Amino acid sequence: MTEGNLLILHAAQLLSCSGFAARKGREMADIGLIEDGAVAISGGIITHTGSSREVLAQVNENDYVSIDARGKTLLPGFVDSHTHFVFGGYREEEFAWRLRGDSYMSIMERGGGILSTMQATRAAGLDELVESAGARLDELFGMGVTTVEGKSGYGLDRETELKQLRVMEKLNARHPIDIVPTFLGAHALPPEYQGRPEAYLDYLITCVLPVVREEGLAEFCDVFCEKAVFSPAQSERLLRAAATFGLRPKLHADEISPSFGGAELAAKLQAVSADHLLQTSGEGIRRLAASDTIATLLPLTAFSLGEPFARGREMIDAGCAVALASDLNPGSCFSASIPLLFALACIYMKLTPEEAVIALTINGAAAVGRAGSIGSIDVGKKADLILLRFPSYRFLPYHTGMNSVACVIKDGTVYRP
Ligand SMILES: [Zn+2]
């Protein structure tokens, strides 16, 4: 046996989700199912895959630690491509107010909303944030998430935005999950800039983005493109400026206001993803389908808010590349339940189980710019895998809201929840 060599044999089903780019429309139905599947791993990288017979013909079993995956399903690790997992404080009171029917505006007036989290995040120390965010990563990891995107956006000032990004940098070095950091300084207008969105954007562009770039703290720039937050023109200005600092664009698009043009802007800017899309117009869906921008849907948020779900079925039928993500955050969605997300996507957004698997693996990877290295079981990719304790991926929506993950393999190392 050679150190770091792992052989997984006899999986009842192996889903390769094979590919190095997002899958669009009908291509999302093809999960690359292999019965009695196997994977050989060396140095954290997939070196062989196929049926157990094919793989055993190519490797010497004695060189490996073997896992017998009989009765289990083997698939790529999940990629959660939209979260806000670094934050201070909680907003459980606000959730109760919403259940009572209080409006978003009345909650804001009582000091709720993003600005309440902003205050708690500004007040929190770096170590405190590392600890609370690390605990959230542990939960995600146990549900099979091997790569997670995380956003800043609860500082709304230079010091705290950078603090949030540094928390992610620290956790990336010490936690098995890979973290993809996104700068979301334009998540809301801070009190210091009320009524002056252009001045706030100037501040982000001249005072914050240069440091983000200098310290290599983020890969993407995101913006909350929404009525009374940032207009499409303002969002475009920020994202174009961020691109000159090497940050690729993402958008919170069409979440609340109907036909606000977020999806259209994302397609125009060739954004990596347009996220939420609850209120996207038919034209917006057509533009996304014609572009390489991924439509990232967040059903846990719609569920938590009691809002109608995004039209996932229609988007896939129109030819979009759809990804699914949790949107874990302390306000609109304090959940990263991948099992519940999977069920909601199938039951309410009418994705097939196959499409939901693709949306959480290769398409999630593409939504964080990593389809070349993760998101599928392909030779040369990182050995980020999940074993389900059931013999079919169909248990993912069927075992509703329950965690079916038996173990997670990250960079070739086996972890049991
Ligand atoms: Zn979000």
Tab-separated table of C-alpha atoms and ligand atoms in Angstrom:
chain	number	residue	atom	x	y	z
A	1	MET	CA	0.000	0.000	0.000
A	2	THR	CA	1.304	3.457	-0.886
A	3	GLU	CA	0.559	6.400	1.384
A	4	GLY	CA	-2.301	8.523	0.032
A	5	ASN	CA	-3.575	5.908	-2.403
A	6	LEU	CA	-7.261	5.161	-2.066
A	7	LEU	CA	-9.421	2.760	-4.037
A	8	ILE	CA	-13.208	2.907	-3.813
A	9	LEU	CA	-14.769	-0.245	-5.240
A	10	HIS	CA	-18.170	-1.699	-6.056
A	11	ALA	CA	-20.328	1.403	-5.581
A	12	ALA	CA	-23.888	0.387	-6.452
A	13	GLN	CA	-24.005	3.576	-8.519
A	14	LEU	CA	-21.262	5.974	-9.509
A	15	LEU	CA	-22.384	9.330	-10.929
A	16	SER	CA	-19.510	10.840	-12.899
A	17	CYS	CA	-21.313	14.125	-13.760
A	18	SER	CA	-18.416	14.223	-16.199
A	19	GLY	CA	-17.238	17.450	-17.799
A	20	PHE	CA	-15.141	20.563	-17.475
A	21	ALA	CA	-17.801	23.230	-18.065
A	22	ALA	CA	-21.373	23.935	-16.984
A	23	ARG	CA	-24.108	21.785	-18.507
A	24	LYS	CA	-26.983	23.618	-20.116
A	25	GLY	CA	-30.618	22.664	-20.653
A	26	ARG	CA	-31.106	19.043	-21.661
A	27	GLU	CA	-27.462	18.177	-20.969
A	28	MET	CA	-28.336	18.504	-17.284
A	29	ALA	CA	-30.200	15.196	-17.434
A	30	ASP	CA	-27.025	13.175	-18.025
A	31	ILE	CA	-25.377	12.211	-14.741
A	32	GLY	CA	-23.047	9.583	-16.266
A	33	LEU	CA	-24.329	6.655	-14.202
A	34	ILE	CA	-22.044	3.620	-13.869
A	35	GLU	CA	-23.156	0.539	-11.944
A	36	ASP	CA	-20.579	-1.252	-9.781
A	37	GLY	CA	-18.440	1.865	-10.081
A	38	ALA	CA	-14.921	2.494	-8.853
A	39	VAL	CA	-12.447	5.326	-8.405
A	40	ALA	CA	-8.701	5.191	-7.798
A	41	ILE	CA	-7.085	8.165	-6.067
A	42	SER	CA	-3.459	9.107	-5.693
A	43	GLY	CA	-2.104	12.190	-3.973
A	44	GLY	CA	-5.618	13.614	-3.638
A	45	ILE	CA	-6.282	13.382	-7.395
A	46	ILE	CA	-8.555	10.990	-9.303
A	47	THR	CA	-6.354	8.744	-11.430
A	48	HIS	CA	-8.799	6.098	-12.674
A	49	THR	CA	-12.560	5.736	-12.828
A	50	GLY	CA	-15.117	3.473	-14.452
A	51	SER	CA	-16.647	0.126	-13.547
A	52	SER	CA	-14.870	-1.833	-10.796
A	53	ARG	CA	-13.756	-4.350	-13.395
A	54	GLU	CA	-12.227	-1.639	-15.618
A	55	VAL	CA	-10.430	0.080	-12.762
A	56	LEU	CA	-9.125	-3.180	-11.246
A	57	ALA	CA	-7.673	-4.072	-14.660
A	58	GLN	CA	-5.583	-0.886	-14.548
A	59	VAL	CA	-4.316	-0.724	-10.959
A	60	ASN	CA	-2.674	-3.062	-8.480
A	61	GLU	CA	-5.139	-3.337	-5.608
A	62	ASN	CA	-2.296	-4.000	-3.150
A	63	ASP	CA	-0.988	-0.468	-3.669
A	64	TYR	CA	-4.181	1.018	-2.209
A	65	VAL	CA	-6.289	1.353	0.887
A	66	SER	CA	-9.638	0.000	-0.295
A	67	ILE	CA	-13.150	1.056	0.580
A	68	ASP	CA	-15.917	-1.386	-0.209
A	69	ALA	CA	-18.806	0.810	-1.401
A	70	ARG	CA	-21.318	-1.995	-1.935
A	71	GLY	CA	-24.867	-0.736	-1.419
A	72	LYS	CA	-23.724	2.878	-1.594
A	73	THR	CA	-23.775	5.678	-4.158
A	74	LEU	CA	-20.603	7.528	-5.123
A	75	LEU	CA	-20.803	11.039	-6.548
A	76	PRO	CA	-18.781	14.265	-6.702
A	77	GLY	CA	-18.735	16.454	-3.586
A	78	PHE	CA	-21.382	19.162	-3.578
A	79	VAL	CA	-20.387	22.728	-4.432
A	80	ASP	CA	-22.434	25.354	-2.566
A	81	SER	CA	-21.831	28.343	-4.825
A	82	HIS	CA	-23.731	31.079	-2.928
A	83	THR	CA	-23.480	31.639	0.832
A	84	HIS	CA	-22.963	34.394	3.370
A	85	PHE	CA	-21.532	32.101	6.061
A	86	VAL	CA	-19.330	34.703	7.807
A	87	PHE	CA	-21.401	36.988	10.003
A	88	GLY	CA	-21.895	38.217	13.560
A	89	GLY	CA	-25.151	37.971	15.516
A	90	TYR	CA	-28.453	36.335	14.648
A	91	ARG	CA	-31.908	37.599	13.671
A	92	GLU	CA	-34.285	35.050	15.206
A	93	GLU	CA	-36.603	37.816	16.440
A	94	GLU	CA	-36.975	39.118	12.926
A	95	PHE	CA	-37.998	35.656	11.721
A	96	ALA	CA	-40.807	35.653	14.298
A	97	TRP	CA	-41.871	39.146	13.177
A	98	ARG	CA	-42.036	37.940	9.581
A	99	LEU	CA	-44.187	34.965	10.614
A	100	ARG	CA	-46.556	37.497	12.158
A	101	GLY	CA	-46.785	39.233	8.777
A	102	ASP	CA	-44.597	42.283	9.467
A	103	SER	CA	-43.300	43.962	6.330
A	104	TYR	CA	-39.667	44.197	5.348
A	105	MET	CA	-39.847	47.970	5.774
A	106	SER	CA	-41.289	47.842	9.294
A	107	ILE	CA	-38.566	45.363	10.266
A	108	MET	CA	-35.927	47.731	8.865
A	109	GLU	CA	-37.414	50.589	10.892
A	110	ARG	CA	-36.984	48.535	14.062
A	111	GLY	CA	-33.288	48.143	13.269
A	112	GLY	CA	-33.608	44.719	11.624
A	113	GLY	CA	-32.410	43.563	8.229
A	114	ILE	CA	-28.887	43.596	6.818
A	115	LEU	CA	-27.920	46.629	8.905
A	116	SER	CA	-28.505	44.701	12.135
A	117	THR	CA	-26.074	42.012	10.961
A	118	MET	CA	-23.717	44.777	9.817
A	119	GLN	CA	-23.546	46.148	13.358
A	120	ALA	CA	-22.971	42.725	14.915
A	121	THR	CA	-20.312	41.875	12.320
A	122	ARG	CA	-18.515	45.183	12.801
A	123	ALA	CA	-18.503	44.555	16.558
A	124	ALA	CA	-17.247	40.954	16.340
A	125	GLY	CA	-13.572	40.084	16.646
A	126	LEU	CA	-11.776	38.117	13.935
A	127	ASP	CA	-11.349	35.007	16.106
A	128	GLU	CA	-14.986	35.049	17.121
A	129	LEU	CA	-16.025	35.123	13.449
A	130	VAL	CA	-13.551	32.359	12.592
A	131	GLU	CA	-15.102	30.183	15.276
A	132	SER	CA	-18.760	30.746	14.353
A	133	ALA	CA	-18.147	30.500	10.603
A	134	GLY	CA	-15.996	27.391	11.114
A	135	ALA	CA	-18.867	25.672	12.933
A	136	ARG	CA	-21.133	26.423	9.953
A	137	LEU	CA	-18.535	24.892	7.620
A	138	ASP	CA	-18.518	21.734	9.765
A	139	GLU	CA	-22.262	21.393	9.211
A	140	LEU	CA	-21.954	21.915	5.454
A	141	PHE	CA	-19.103	19.422	5.238
A	142	GLY	CA	-21.179	16.764	7.004
A	143	MET	CA	-23.839	17.160	4.297
A	144	GLY	CA	-21.308	16.537	1.547
A	145	VAL	CA	-20.270	20.080	0.610
A	146	THR	CA	-16.581	20.033	-0.336
A	147	THR	CA	-16.337	23.560	-1.816
A	148	VAL	CA	-18.246	26.589	-0.619
A	149	GLU	CA	-18.426	30.129	-1.888
A	150	GLY	CA	-18.586	32.814	0.807
A	151	LYS	CA	-19.365	36.499	0.543
A	152	SER	CA	-18.375	39.565	2.498
A	153	GLY	CA	-21.104	42.217	2.650
A	154	TYR	CA	-21.886	42.589	6.347
A	155	GLY	CA	-19.199	45.175	6.987
A	156	LEU	CA	-20.081	47.868	4.461
A	157	ASP	CA	-16.872	49.591	5.525
A	158	ARG	CA	-13.310	48.786	4.557
A	159	GLU	CA	-12.178	47.369	7.873
A	160	THR	CA	-15.054	44.925	8.310
A	161	GLU	CA	-15.327	43.855	4.663
A	162	LEU	CA	-11.620	42.963	4.782
A	163	LYS	CA	-12.128	41.249	8.164
A	164	GLN	CA	-14.810	38.983	6.686
A	165	LEU	CA	-12.563	38.078	3.746
A	166	ARG	CA	-9.650	37.392	6.122
A	167	VAL	CA	-11.870	35.062	8.159
A	168	MET	CA	-12.407	33.052	4.974
A	169	GLU	CA	-8.678	33.085	4.209
A	170	LYS	CA	-7.918	31.701	7.692
A	171	LEU	CA	-10.610	29.036	7.485
A	172	ASN	CA	-9.507	28.013	4.013
A	173	ALA	CA	-6.081	27.217	5.450
A	174	ARG	CA	-7.378	25.150	8.374
A	175	HIS	CA	-10.687	23.556	7.306
A	176	PRO	CA	-10.933	20.661	4.815
A	177	ILE	CA	-13.628	22.531	2.827
A	178	ASP	CA	-12.301	24.737	0.034
A	179	ILE	CA	-13.583	28.310	0.272
A	180	VAL	CA	-14.093	30.591	-2.713
A	181	PRO	CA	-14.230	34.220	-1.495
A	182	THR	CA	-16.457	36.863	-3.067
A	183	PHE	CA	-16.393	40.592	-2.353
A	184	LEU	CA	-19.955	41.852	-1.747
A	185	GLY	CA	-19.274	45.335	-0.435
A	186	ALA	CA	-22.336	46.467	-2.404
A	187	HIS	CA	-24.773	44.330	-0.382
A	188	ALA	CA	-26.602	47.380	1.033
A	189	LEU	CA	-25.997	51.067	1.619
A	190	PRO	CA	-24.342	51.664	5.006
A	191	PRO	CA	-25.856	54.361	7.241
A	192	GLU	CA	-22.814	56.558	6.561
A	193	TYR	CA	-23.820	56.792	2.884
A	194	GLN	CA	-27.644	56.894	3.106
A	195	GLY	CA	-29.047	58.538	-0.021
A	196	ARG	CA	-25.597	58.606	-1.649
A	197	PRO	CA	-25.164	55.292	-3.479
A	198	GLU	CA	-22.766	56.723	-6.078
A	199	ALA	CA	-20.485	58.071	-3.336
A	200	TYR	CA	-20.502	54.663	-1.637
A	201	LEU	CA	-19.560	52.949	-4.901
A	202	ASP	CA	-16.725	55.471	-5.340
A	203	TYR	CA	-15.545	54.553	-1.852
A	204	LEU	CA	-15.617	50.813	-2.659
A	205	ILE	CA	-13.784	51.337	-5.946
A	206	THR	CA	-11.090	53.685	-4.675
A	207	CYS	CA	-10.613	52.618	-1.041
A	208	VAL	CA	-11.610	48.950	-0.693
A	209	LEU	CA	-11.135	47.085	-3.979
A	210	PRO	CA	-7.434	48.031	-4.278
A	211	VAL	CA	-6.720	46.340	-0.911
A	212	VAL	CA	-8.846	43.308	-1.807
A	213	ARG	CA	-6.729	42.913	-4.907
A	214	GLU	CA	-3.399	43.651	-3.244
A	215	GLU	CA	-3.986	40.997	-0.591
A	216	GLY	CA	-5.621	38.540	-3.030
A	217	LEU	CA	-8.655	38.270	-0.745
A	218	ALA	CA	-11.434	37.642	-3.299
A	219	GLU	CA	-12.001	36.027	-6.694
A	220	PHE	CA	-15.423	37.461	-7.498
A	221	CYS	CA	-17.303	40.710	-7.021
A	222	ASP	CA	-21.027	40.500	-6.337
A	223	VAL	CA	-23.659	43.241	-6.035
A	224	PHE	CA	-27.244	43.381	-4.754
A	225	CYS	CA	-28.924	44.677	-7.927
A	226	GLU	CA	-32.359	45.587	-6.579
A	227	LYS	CA	-34.827	48.442	-6.318
A	228	ALA	CA	-33.820	50.822	-3.506
A	229	VAL	CA	-30.412	49.106	-3.288
A	230	PHE	CA	-28.228	49.299	-6.442
A	231	SER	CA	-29.698	49.962	-9.888
A	232	PRO	CA	-28.565	48.020	-12.961
A	233	ALA	CA	-26.479	51.048	-14.041
A	234	GLN	CA	-24.821	51.303	-10.618
A	235	SER	CA	-24.263	47.548	-10.502
A	236	GLU	CA	-22.664	47.665	-13.942
A	237	ARG	CA	-20.332	50.486	-12.910
A	238	LEU	CA	-19.117	48.579	-9.862
A	239	LEU	CA	-18.721	45.237	-11.643
A	240	ARG	CA	-16.793	46.803	-14.529
A	241	ALA	CA	-14.482	48.521	-12.055
A	242	ALA	CA	-14.044	45.284	-10.085
A	243	ALA	CA	-13.089	43.485	-13.300
A	244	THR	CA	-10.140	45.868	-13.686
A	245	PHE	CA	-9.017	44.576	-10.259
A	246	GLY	CA	-9.246	41.009	-11.527
A	247	LEU	CA	-12.554	40.133	-9.852
A	248	ARG	CA	-15.090	38.298	-12.024
A	249	PRO	CA	-18.733	39.455	-11.811
A	250	LYS	CA	-21.645	37.805	-10.017
A	251	LEU	CA	-25.044	39.339	-9.283
A	252	HIS	CA	-27.894	39.083	-6.799
A	253	ALA	CA	-30.440	39.489	-9.575
A	254	ASP	CA	-34.229	39.838	-9.757
A	255	GLU	CA	-34.883	38.661	-6.197
A	256	ILE	CA	-37.676	41.053	-5.176
A	257	SER	CA	-38.720	43.544	-7.877
A	258	PRO	CA	-40.322	42.160	-11.032
A	259	SER	CA	-38.419	42.620	-14.292
A	260	PHE	CA	-35.694	44.792	-12.774
A	261	GLY	CA	-33.241	43.700	-15.466
A	262	GLY	CA	-30.753	41.819	-13.277
A	263	ALA	CA	-30.643	38.711	-15.464
A	264	GLU	CA	-30.283	40.838	-18.602
A	265	LEU	CA	-27.382	42.748	-17.019
A	266	ALA	CA	-25.683	39.520	-15.928
A	267	ALA	CA	-25.848	38.168	-19.490
A	268	LYS	CA	-24.598	41.462	-20.921
A	269	LEU	CA	-21.592	41.522	-18.568
A	270	GLN	CA	-20.944	37.794	-19.122
A	271	ALA	CA	-21.196	37.371	-15.367
A	272	VAL	CA	-20.187	34.005	-13.979
A	273	SER	CA	-23.604	33.685	-12.365
A	274	ALA	CA	-26.913	35.468	-11.810
A	275	ASP	CA	-28.373	34.431	-8.469
A	276	HIS	CA	-31.915	34.231	-6.980
A	277	LEU	CA	-33.930	35.031	-10.169
A	278	LEU	CA	-37.326	34.766	-8.442
A	279	GLN	CA	-38.749	37.636	-10.528
A	280	THR	CA	-36.837	37.241	-13.778
A	281	SER	CA	-38.739	38.085	-16.960
A	282	GLY	CA	-39.153	35.674	-19.855
A	283	GLU	CA	-36.707	37.829	-21.777
A	284	GLY	CA	-34.227	37.578	-18.896
A	285	ILE	CA	-34.448	33.775	-19.035
A	286	ARG	CA	-33.876	33.805	-22.822
A	287	ARG	CA	-30.818	36.056	-22.422
A	288	LEU	CA	-29.367	33.781	-19.731
A	289	ALA	CA	-29.973	30.725	-21.922
A	290	ALA	CA	-28.096	32.387	-24.774
A	291	SER	CA	-25.175	33.312	-22.505
A	292	ASP	CA	-22.584	31.410	-20.468
A	293	THR	CA	-23.928	32.933	-17.251
A	294	ILE	CA	-25.153	30.325	-14.784
A	295	ALA	CA	-28.621	30.727	-13.296
A	296	THR	CA	-28.051	30.033	-9.601
A	297	LEU	CA	-31.275	29.210	-7.757
A	298	LEU	CA	-31.678	29.370	-3.988
A	299	PRO	CA	-34.869	27.502	-3.037
A	300	LEU	CA	-34.139	27.520	0.723
A	301	THR	CA	-34.488	31.312	0.703
A	302	ALA	CA	-37.811	31.316	-1.131
A	303	PHE	CA	-38.981	28.607	1.302
A	304	SER	CA	-37.818	30.499	4.416
A	305	LEU	CA	-39.498	33.675	3.211
A	306	GLY	CA	-42.676	31.921	2.050
A	307	GLU	CA	-42.129	33.313	-1.464
A	308	PRO	CA	-42.879	31.564	-4.765
A	309	PHE	CA	-39.940	29.556	-6.081
A	310	ALA	CA	-37.811	30.509	-9.083
A	311	ARG	CA	-38.963	28.920	-12.354
A	312	GLY	CA	-36.199	26.325	-12.494
A	313	ARG	CA	-38.046	23.967	-14.845
A	314	GLU	CA	-38.710	26.763	-17.320
A	315	MET	CA	-35.078	27.892	-17.175
A	316	ILE	CA	-33.719	24.424	-17.925
A	317	ASP	CA	-36.280	23.914	-20.706
A	318	ALA	CA	-35.163	27.252	-22.171
A	319	GLY	CA	-31.560	25.990	-22.231
A	320	CYS	CA	-30.083	27.674	-19.131
A	321	ALA	CA	-27.287	26.201	-17.047
A	322	VAL	CA	-28.848	26.003	-13.579
A	323	ALA	CA	-26.912	25.688	-10.312
A	324	LEU	CA	-28.407	25.242	-6.841
A	325	ALA	CA	-26.975	26.838	-3.703
A	326	SER	CA	-27.994	27.351	-0.072
A	327	ASP	CA	-27.748	31.152	0.385
A	328	LEU	CA	-26.948	30.476	4.069
A	329	ASN	CA	-27.262	33.853	5.829
A	330	PRO	CA	-28.604	35.181	9.145
A	331	GLY	CA	-31.622	36.990	7.665
A	332	SER	CA	-33.607	35.567	4.770
A	333	CYS	CA	-32.287	32.002	5.029
A	334	PHE	CA	-30.597	30.680	8.151
A	335	SER	CA	-30.251	27.219	6.664
A	336	ALA	CA	-27.709	25.377	4.587
A	337	SER	CA	-29.637	22.124	4.603
A	338	ILE	CA	-28.500	20.466	1.406
A	339	PRO	CA	-31.017	17.607	1.880
A	340	LEU	CA	-33.925	20.049	2.177
A	341	LEU	CA	-32.578	22.133	-0.715
A	342	PHE	CA	-32.469	19.034	-2.882
A	343	ALA	CA	-36.065	18.116	-2.034
A	344	LEU	CA	-37.383	21.661	-2.600
A	345	ALA	CA	-35.667	21.872	-5.990
A	346	CYS	CA	-37.300	18.620	-7.088
A	347	ILE	CA	-40.720	19.034	-5.470
A	348	TYR	CA	-41.384	22.730	-6.054
A	349	MET	CA	-39.053	23.831	-8.866
A	350	LYS	CA	-39.702	20.599	-10.773
A	351	LEU	CA	-36.087	19.711	-11.397
A	352	THR	CA	-35.516	16.001	-11.924
A	353	PRO	CA	-33.204	14.331	-9.374
A	354	GLU	CA	-30.597	14.056	-12.158
A	355	GLU	CA	-30.764	17.799	-12.882
A	356	ALA	CA	-30.522	18.613	-9.185
A	357	VAL	CA	-27.378	16.465	-8.902
A	358	ILE	CA	-25.795	18.305	-11.848
A	359	ALA	CA	-26.881	21.669	-10.401
A	360	LEU	CA	-25.051	20.918	-7.125
A	361	THR	CA	-21.912	19.390	-8.666
A	362	ILE	CA	-20.474	20.377	-12.062
A	363	ASN	CA	-22.734	23.419	-12.474
A	364	GLY	CA	-21.998	24.568	-8.917
A	365	ALA	CA	-18.300	24.181	-9.702
A	366	ALA	CA	-18.728	26.255	-12.863
A	367	ALA	CA	-20.533	28.935	-10.828
A	368	VAL	CA	-17.336	29.400	-8.806
A	369	GLY	CA	-15.031	29.177	-11.826
A	370	ARG	CA	-13.703	25.720	-10.893
A	371	ALA	CA	-15.312	23.334	-13.405
A	372	GLY	CA	-11.813	22.395	-14.583
A	373	SER	CA	-10.744	20.977	-11.216
A	374	ILE	CA	-13.824	19.863	-9.234
A	375	GLY	CA	-17.531	19.036	-9.648
A	376	SER	CA	-17.207	15.715	-11.475
A	377	ILE	CA	-15.526	12.335	-11.253
A	378	ASP	CA	-13.011	12.784	-14.049
A	379	VAL	CA	-9.379	11.705	-14.174
A	380	GLY	CA	-7.139	14.605	-13.141
A	381	LYS	CA	-9.707	16.312	-10.922
A	382	LYS	CA	-9.468	16.680	-7.166
A	383	ALA	CA	-10.718	13.629	-5.273
A	384	ASP	CA	-13.651	15.445	-3.643
A	385	LEU	CA	-16.352	12.788	-3.358
A	386	ILE	CA	-19.387	11.705	-1.370
A	387	LEU	CA	-20.609	8.235	-0.510
A	388	LEU	CA	-24.343	7.997	0.179
A	389	ARG	CA	-25.518	5.221	2.481
A	390	PHE	CA	-28.156	4.212	-0.064
A	391	PRO	CA	-27.760	2.313	-3.365
A	392	SER	CA	-29.300	5.074	-5.522
A	393	TYR	CA	-28.997	8.835	-5.914
A	394	ARG	CA	-32.801	8.857	-6.043
A	395	PHE	CA	-32.749	8.705	-2.240
A	396	LEU	CA	-31.500	12.321	-2.228
A	397	PRO	CA	-34.954	13.885	-2.696
A	398	TYR	CA	-36.881	10.824	-1.497
A	399	HIS	CA	-35.260	10.746	1.988
A	400	THR	CA	-36.670	14.238	2.335
A	401	GLY	CA	-34.706	16.670	4.433
A	402	MET	CA	-32.535	13.874	5.871
A	403	ASN	CA	-28.798	13.583	5.472
A	404	SER	CA	-27.924	10.545	3.333
A	405	VAL	CA	-24.164	11.124	3.373
A	406	ALA	CA	-22.201	8.177	4.813
A	407	CYS	CA	-18.782	9.723	4.297
A	408	VAL	CA	-17.029	12.572	2.564
A	409	ILE	CA	-13.728	12.179	0.731
A	410	LYS	CA	-11.865	15.494	0.475
A	411	ASP	CA	-8.590	15.679	-1.431
A	412	GLY	CA	-8.429	11.890	-1.121
A	413	THR	CA	-8.854	11.832	2.689
A	414	VAL	CA	-11.885	10.047	4.152
A	415	TYR	CA	-14.072	11.849	6.721
A	416	ARG	CA	-17.102	10.336	8.419
A	417	PRO	CA	-19.777	12.691	9.769
B	1	ZN	ZN	-27.126	36.128	-1.207
